[in-house]
Coordinates of C-alpha atoms in Angstrom, one line a residue:
M1 CA -9.3 -10.7 -27.9
I2 CA -5.6 -11.3 -28.2
E3 CA -5.4 -9.6 -31.6
N4 CA -6.0 -6.3 -29.8
I5 CA -2.8 -6.6 -27.8
T6 CA 0.1 -4.8 -29.4
A7 CA 3.8 -4.6 -28.9
T8 CA 3.4 -1.2 -27.2
D9 CA 1.9 -3.0 -24.2
F10 CA 5.5 -3.9 -23.3
Q11 CA 6.6 -0.2 -23.7
L12 CA 9.6 -1.1 -25.8
G13 CA 8.6 0.7 -28.9
P14 CA 6.1 -0.2 -31.8
N15 CA 8.2 -3.1 -33.1
L16 CA 9.7 -5.7 -30.8
T17 CA 11.6 -7.6 -33.5
G18 CA 15.1 -8.1 -32.2
K19 CA 14.0 -7.5 -28.6
R20 CA 14.1 -10.0 -25.8
I21 CA 11.6 -10.3 -23.0
V22 CA 12.0 -12.4 -19.9
V23 CA 8.7 -13.4 -18.3
A24 CA 8.4 -14.4 -14.6
M25 CA 6.2 -17.5 -14.8
S26 CA 4.7 -18.8 -11.6
G27 CA 2.5 -21.5 -13.2
G28 CA -0.7 -19.5 -12.9
V29 CA -3.0 -18.1 -15.6
D30 CA -1.8 -14.5 -15.2
S31 CA 1.9 -15.0 -15.8
S32 CA 1.1 -17.6 -18.5
V33 CA -1.0 -15.0 -20.5
V34 CA 1.9 -12.5 -20.1
A35 CA 4.2 -15.0 -21.7
A36 CA 1.7 -15.5 -24.5
L37 CA 1.4 -11.8 -25.1
A38 CA 5.2 -11.4 -25.2
A39 CA 5.5 -14.4 -27.6
Q40 CA 3.0 -13.0 -30.0
S41 CA 4.5 -9.5 -29.9
G42 CA 7.4 -10.4 -32.1
A43 CA 10.0 -10.4 -29.3
E44 CA 12.2 -13.3 -28.3
T45 CA 10.5 -14.6 -25.2
I46 CA 12.1 -16.6 -22.3
G47 CA 10.1 -17.9 -19.4
V48 CA 11.8 -18.1 -16.0
T49 CA 10.4 -19.9 -12.9
L50 CA 11.9 -19.7 -9.5
Q51 CA 11.4 -22.9 -7.4
L52 CA 10.8 -21.4 -4.0
Y53 CA 9.6 -24.3 -1.9
D54 CA 8.4 -27.8 -2.4
H55 CA 6.8 -29.4 0.7
G56 CA 4.3 -32.2 0.0
S57 CA 1.2 -30.2 0.9
A58 CA 2.1 -27.4 -1.5
V59 CA 2.6 -29.7 -4.4
K60 CA -0.9 -30.9 -4.2
R61 CA -2.5 -27.6 -3.2
A62 CA -4.5 -25.7 -5.7
G63 CA -3.7 -22.0 -5.8
S64 CA -0.1 -22.2 -4.7
C65 CA 2.8 -21.0 -6.8
C66 CA 6.4 -21.7 -7.6
A67 CA 6.4 -25.3 -6.6
G68 CA 5.5 -28.8 -7.8
Q69 CA 2.6 -28.8 -10.1
D70 CA 2.9 -25.1 -10.7
I71 CA 6.4 -25.5 -12.2
R72 CA 5.0 -28.3 -14.4
D73 CA 2.2 -26.0 -15.6
A74 CA 4.6 -23.2 -16.4
R75 CA 6.7 -25.6 -18.5
A76 CA 3.6 -27.0 -20.3
V77 CA 2.6 -23.4 -21.2
A78 CA 6.1 -22.6 -22.4
D79 CA 6.0 -25.7 -24.6
R80 CA 2.6 -24.7 -26.0
L81 CA 3.9 -21.3 -26.8
G82 CA 7.2 -22.5 -28.2
I83 CA 9.4 -20.5 -26.0
M84 CA 12.4 -21.3 -23.9
H85 CA 11.8 -22.0 -20.2
Y86 CA 14.2 -22.2 -17.3
V87 CA 13.7 -23.2 -13.7
F88 CA 16.1 -21.9 -11.0
D89 CA 16.2 -23.4 -7.5
H90 CA 15.9 -20.6 -5.0
E91 CA 14.5 -22.6 -2.1
S92 CA 17.2 -21.8 0.4
Q93 CA 17.1 -18.1 -0.4
F94 CA 13.4 -18.1 -0.1
R95 CA 13.5 -19.9 3.3
N96 CA 16.1 -17.5 4.7
S97 CA 14.7 -14.2 3.5
V98 CA 10.9 -14.9 3.5
I99 CA 9.8 -18.0 5.5
D100 CA 12.2 -17.5 8.5
H101 CA 11.5 -13.8 8.6
F102 CA 7.7 -14.6 8.6
A103 CA 8.1 -16.9 11.6
D104 CA 10.4 -14.5 13.5
E105 CA 8.0 -11.6 13.0
Y106 CA 5.2 -13.5 14.6
L107 CA 7.5 -14.3 17.6
R108 CA 8.1 -10.6 17.9
G109 CA 4.4 -10.0 18.2
R110 CA 4.1 -8.5 14.7
T111 CA 1.9 -9.2 11.7
P112 CA 4.1 -9.9 8.7
I113 CA 3.4 -9.6 4.9
P114 CA 5.6 -12.2 3.3
C115 CA 4.3 -11.4 -0.2
V116 CA 6.0 -8.0 -0.1
R117 CA 9.2 -9.4 1.3
C118 CA 9.2 -12.0 -1.5
N119 CA 8.8 -9.3 -4.1
M120 CA 11.5 -7.1 -2.5
G121 CA 14.0 -9.9 -2.3
V122 CA 13.9 -13.3 -4.0
K123 CA 11.5 -12.5 -6.8
F124 CA 12.5 -9.1 -8.1
T125 CA 16.1 -9.0 -7.0
D126 CA 17.0 -12.4 -8.3
L127 CA 14.8 -12.3 -11.3
F128 CA 16.3 -9.0 -12.3
R129 CA 19.8 -10.5 -12.1
L130 CA 18.7 -13.5 -14.2
A131 CA 16.9 -11.4 -16.8
K132 CA 19.8 -9.1 -17.3
E133 CA 22.2 -12.1 -17.5
L134 CA 20.0 -13.4 -20.2
G135 CA 20.3 -10.1 -22.1
A136 CA 16.6 -9.2 -21.7
D137 CA 15.3 -5.7 -22.6
C138 CA 12.7 -6.0 -19.8
L139 CA 11.3 -8.3 -17.2
A140 CA 7.5 -8.8 -17.5
T141 CA 5.3 -10.1 -14.7
G142 CA 1.6 -11.0 -14.2
H143 CA 1.0 -8.4 -11.5
Y144 CA -2.1 -6.3 -11.7
V145 CA -0.5 -2.8 -11.6
R146 CA 0.3 -0.3 -14.2
R147 CA 3.6 1.3 -15.2
V148 CA 2.9 4.8 -16.5
E149 CA 5.4 7.1 -18.1
G150 CA 5.5 10.3 -16.2
V151 CA 7.3 13.6 -16.6
D152 CA 10.2 12.4 -14.4
G153 CA 10.2 8.8 -15.6
P154 CA 8.1 5.7 -15.0
E155 CA 5.5 5.7 -12.3
L156 CA 3.7 2.9 -10.5
H157 CA -0.1 3.1 -10.7
R158 CA -3.0 1.0 -9.4
A159 CA -4.6 -1.5 -11.8
L160 CA -7.7 -0.3 -13.7
D161 CA -9.6 -3.2 -12.1
P162 CA -9.8 -2.3 -8.4
A163 CA -10.8 -5.9 -7.5
R164 CA -7.5 -7.1 -8.9
D165 CA -5.1 -4.3 -7.9
Q166 CA -1.9 -5.5 -6.3
S167 CA -0.1 -2.2 -5.9
Y168 CA -0.1 -2.4 -2.1
F169 CA 2.2 -5.5 -2.3
L170 CA 4.6 -3.7 -4.7
F171 CA 5.2 -0.5 -2.8
A172 CA 8.9 -1.5 -2.3
T173 CA 9.6 -1.6 -6.0
T174 CA 12.4 0.8 -6.6
S175 CA 12.6 3.4 -9.4
E176 CA 15.5 1.4 -10.9
Q177 CA 13.4 -1.8 -10.9
L178 CA 10.4 0.0 -12.3
D179 CA 12.4 1.3 -15.2
Y180 CA 13.0 -2.4 -16.2
L181 CA 9.7 -3.9 -15.3
R182 CA 6.6 -4.3 -17.4
F183 CA 3.0 -5.2 -16.3
P184 CA 0.9 -5.9 -19.4
L185 CA -2.2 -7.0 -17.4
G186 CA -2.6 -3.8 -15.4
A187 CA -5.3 -2.4 -17.8
M188 CA -7.1 -5.7 -18.2
P189 CA -10.1 -7.2 -16.3
K190 CA -9.5 -10.8 -15.1
P191 CA -12.2 -12.3 -17.4
Q192 CA -10.3 -11.0 -20.4
V193 CA -7.1 -12.7 -19.2
R194 CA -8.8 -16.0 -18.8
E195 CA -10.4 -15.6 -22.3
I196 CA -7.0 -15.2 -23.8
A197 CA -5.8 -18.3 -22.1
Q198 CA -8.8 -20.2 -23.3
Q199 CA -8.3 -19.0 -26.9
L200 CA -4.7 -20.2 -26.9
G201 CA -5.6 -23.5 -25.3
L202 CA -3.4 -23.0 -22.3
V203 CA -3.6 -25.8 -19.6
V204 CA -3.9 -23.1 -16.9
A205 CA -6.9 -21.3 -18.4
N206 CA -9.3 -22.4 -15.6
K207 CA -6.7 -22.8 -12.9
P208 CA -7.8 -21.2 -9.5
D209 CA -6.1 -18.0 -8.4
S210 CA -3.5 -18.1 -5.7
Q211 CA -5.0 -17.8 -2.3
D212 CA -3.6 -16.6 1.1
I213 CA 0.2 -17.1 1.6
C214 CA 1.7 -19.4 -1.0
F215 CA 3.8 -21.5 1.3
V216 CA 1.1 -22.0 4.0
P217 CA -1.0 -25.1 3.2
E218 CA -4.8 -24.6 3.9
G219 CA -4.0 -21.1 5.4
D220 CA -2.7 -22.6 8.6
Y221 CA 0.1 -20.2 9.2
A222 CA 0.4 -21.2 12.9
S223 CA 1.5 -24.7 12.0
V224 CA 4.2 -23.3 9.7
V225 CA 5.5 -21.0 12.4
R226 CA 5.5 -23.9 14.9
K227 CA 7.5 -26.1 12.6
I228 CA 10.2 -23.5 12.1
R229 CA 10.1 -22.1 15.7
P230 CA 8.8 -24.7 18.1
E231 CA 8.9 -22.2 21.0
A232 CA 6.1 -20.2 19.3
D233 CA 3.5 -22.2 21.1
S234 CA 4.5 -21.0 24.6
D235 CA 1.5 -19.8 26.5
G236 CA 1.3 -16.6 28.6
P237 CA -1.1 -14.1 30.3
I238 CA -3.9 -12.1 28.7
L239 CA -3.6 -8.7 30.4
D240 CA -6.0 -5.7 30.4
L241 CA -4.6 -2.2 29.8
H242 CA -3.9 -1.9 33.6
G243 CA -1.8 -5.1 33.7
Q244 CA -4.5 -7.2 35.4
E245 CA -4.5 -10.8 34.2
L246 CA -7.8 -11.9 32.7
G247 CA -6.8 -15.3 31.4
R248 CA -4.2 -17.3 29.6
H249 CA -3.5 -17.5 25.9
R250 CA -2.1 -20.5 23.9
G251 CA 0.8 -18.7 22.0
L252 CA 1.3 -15.2 20.5
I253 CA 1.2 -16.7 17.0
H254 CA -2.6 -17.2 17.3
Y255 CA -3.4 -13.5 17.8
T256 CA -3.2 -10.3 15.8
V257 CA -4.0 -6.7 16.6
G258 CA -7.8 -6.1 16.3
Q259 CA -8.7 -9.7 16.9
R260 CA -11.8 -10.3 19.1
R261 CA -12.5 -14.0 18.7
G262 CA -10.5 -16.7 20.4
L263 CA -9.7 -14.9 23.6
E264 CA -12.0 -17.1 25.6
I265 CA -12.4 -14.7 28.5
G266 CA -15.7 -14.9 30.3
G267 CA -17.8 -12.5 32.4
L268 CA -16.9 -9.3 30.6
A269 CA -18.9 -6.1 30.7
E270 CA -17.9 -5.1 27.2
P271 CA -16.2 -6.8 24.2
L272 CA -12.4 -6.8 24.3
Y273 CA -10.0 -6.8 21.4
V274 CA -6.3 -7.5 21.0
V275 CA -4.6 -4.1 21.3
R276 CA -1.0 -5.2 21.1
L277 CA 1.3 -8.2 21.7
D278 CA 4.1 -8.0 24.2
P279 CA 6.8 -10.7 23.3
E280 CA 9.0 -9.7 26.3
R281 CA 6.3 -10.7 28.8
Q282 CA 4.8 -13.3 26.4
A283 CA 1.5 -11.4 26.9
V284 CA -1.5 -10.5 24.9
I285 CA -2.8 -7.0 25.8
V286 CA -6.5 -6.5 25.4
G287 CA -8.8 -3.5 25.7
P288 CA -12.1 -1.9 24.4
K289 CA -12.4 -1.1 20.8
R290 CA -11.5 2.5 21.5
A291 CA -8.0 1.3 22.5
L292 CA -7.4 0.2 18.9
A293 CA -7.7 3.8 17.6
V294 CA -4.4 5.3 16.5
S295 CA -3.5 8.8 15.5
A296 CA -0.1 8.1 13.9
A297 CA 2.3 5.3 12.8
R298 CA 6.1 5.4 12.5
L299 CA 7.4 4.0 9.3
V300 CA 10.8 2.4 8.7
E301 CA 12.7 1.0 5.7
P302 CA 10.7 3.4 3.4
N303 CA 10.8 3.3 -0.4
W304 CA 9.6 6.5 -2.1
L305 CA 8.6 6.8 -5.7
G306 CA 7.4 10.4 -5.4
K307 CA 7.3 13.4 -3.1
V308 CA 5.5 12.7 0.1
Q309 CA 6.9 14.8 3.0
G310 CA 4.5 17.4 4.4
R311 CA 1.8 16.6 1.8
K312 CA -1.7 15.3 2.3
V313 CA -1.8 11.8 0.8
M314 CA -4.1 8.8 0.8
A315 CA -2.6 6.0 3.1
K316 CA -3.5 2.3 3.0
V317 CA -2.4 0.5 6.2
R318 CA -3.7 -3.0 5.3
S319 CA -4.1 -4.7 2.0
L320 CA -7.9 -4.7 2.3
A321 CA -8.3 -1.3 4.1
K322 CA -9.8 1.7 2.4
P323 CA -7.2 4.5 1.9
V324 CA -7.5 7.4 4.4
T325 CA -6.1 10.9 4.4
A326 CA -2.8 11.3 6.2
T327 CA 0.4 13.5 6.2
L328 CA 3.9 12.2 6.5
E329 CA 6.1 14.2 8.9
G330 CA 9.6 12.8 9.1
E331 CA 9.1 9.1 10.0
W332 CA 5.6 9.6 11.4
L333 CA 2.5 9.1 9.3
R334 CA -0.3 11.2 10.9
F335 CA -3.9 10.3 10.2
E336 CA -6.4 13.1 9.6
A337 CA -9.0 11.0 11.5
E338 CA -8.3 8.2 14.0
E339 CA -7.6 4.9 12.3
Y340 CA -8.2 1.4 13.4
G341 CA -6.4 -1.9 12.8
V342 CA -3.0 -0.5 12.4
A343 CA -0.5 -3.2 13.3
P344 CA 3.3 -3.2 13.5
G345 CA 4.8 -5.4 10.8
Q346 CA 2.2 -4.4 8.2
A347 CA 2.9 -1.8 5.5
A348 CA 1.6 1.7 5.0
V349 CA 1.4 2.5 1.3
L350 CA 0.8 6.1 0.2
Y351 CA -1.1 7.2 -2.9
E352 CA -1.9 10.3 -4.9
G353 CA -4.9 9.3 -6.9
D354 CA -4.0 6.1 -8.6
R355 CA -0.3 6.7 -8.4
V356 CA 1.8 4.8 -5.8
L357 CA 4.1 7.3 -4.0
G358 CA 5.8 4.5 -2.0
G359 CA 5.5 3.4 1.6
G360 CA 7.2 1.9 4.6
W361 CA 6.9 -0.7 7.3
I362 CA 4.8 0.1 10.4
E363 CA 7.3 0.0 13.3
E364 CA 5.1 1.5 16.1
T365 CA 1.8 3.3 16.5
L366 CA 0.6 6.2 18.7
G367 CA -2.7 5.2 20.3
V368 CA -5.5 7.8 20.7
M369 CA -6.2 6.7 24.3
T370 CA -2.4 6.9 25.1
A371 CA -2.3 10.5 23.7
E372 CA -5.4 11.5 25.6
A373 CA -4.0 10.1 28.9
A374 CA -0.8 12.0 28.4

């Protein structure tokens, strides 16, 4: 299988002799296989791992990354491949730019995506600097996306395997970064990646994939937020759309837009859902499912990789959501049909076919019921 991989997969020309590739190694099977492909291409290959956190639970947790056992796995793979491997301590930067932001967003009644923030900041920004300081011709990662040469330069495209595609989490990749990045796994199915790892006898060949948020043991994000911001457990009222109190909640961090379970409100004529979170009143606002429908979302901090204004595009407003038709008018993304589950703090990523045109952070939404009432 590995014999079919050529130097051109790194898009540095047909011959990589004399070239240098830095590979971001998280300790998982994907980045380990990228390092193997780079090493067998003829280029000088250097593995770099950022230590991002190291609490006791993460060290023992299968499917985490960039800590404890994962760093040891990355080093073992590098030794097996005969390549240089460096570990850089970025724990304080990761805490300040990702973990603290994650906690603060929940206190603001928003639903954060720390994986995007990590890619935007600590991973890509710092890895870029390190790779260039090491004199690398490119930085290769194990992300499942494709870099395609277009008429106006490199473009970001979905992975060929839709089940593995990570393009939603990479919408903030800039054109300058994309020019330097390489994604050799974007055209591969996961079984092929594992087969390569097994052929080479890599210790991570059967290692489980990363799950949930890497720095949250057992998926219990509320405990992480409580540890960083103890005030996050403050209770408050559960209000209907008219401001009537229906019950009490146990802290905003336990609720997200669209949630139905866990409200513990009895005697209702119809199911109620979390419509929004109001941190100023420490209130959870609930309403019927119809109240979740939105007609538009305002985007901030955008990153565009193609023309989007005034065009019909396909918009993805959650990582697992199906893309829907929408048009960007200024800051407002207007949906062709009402959309559900659009939450401030999440990202809206725009596509044209398989190409990622960019995206932005959802700052606020325009509810269908609100517009009808007006």
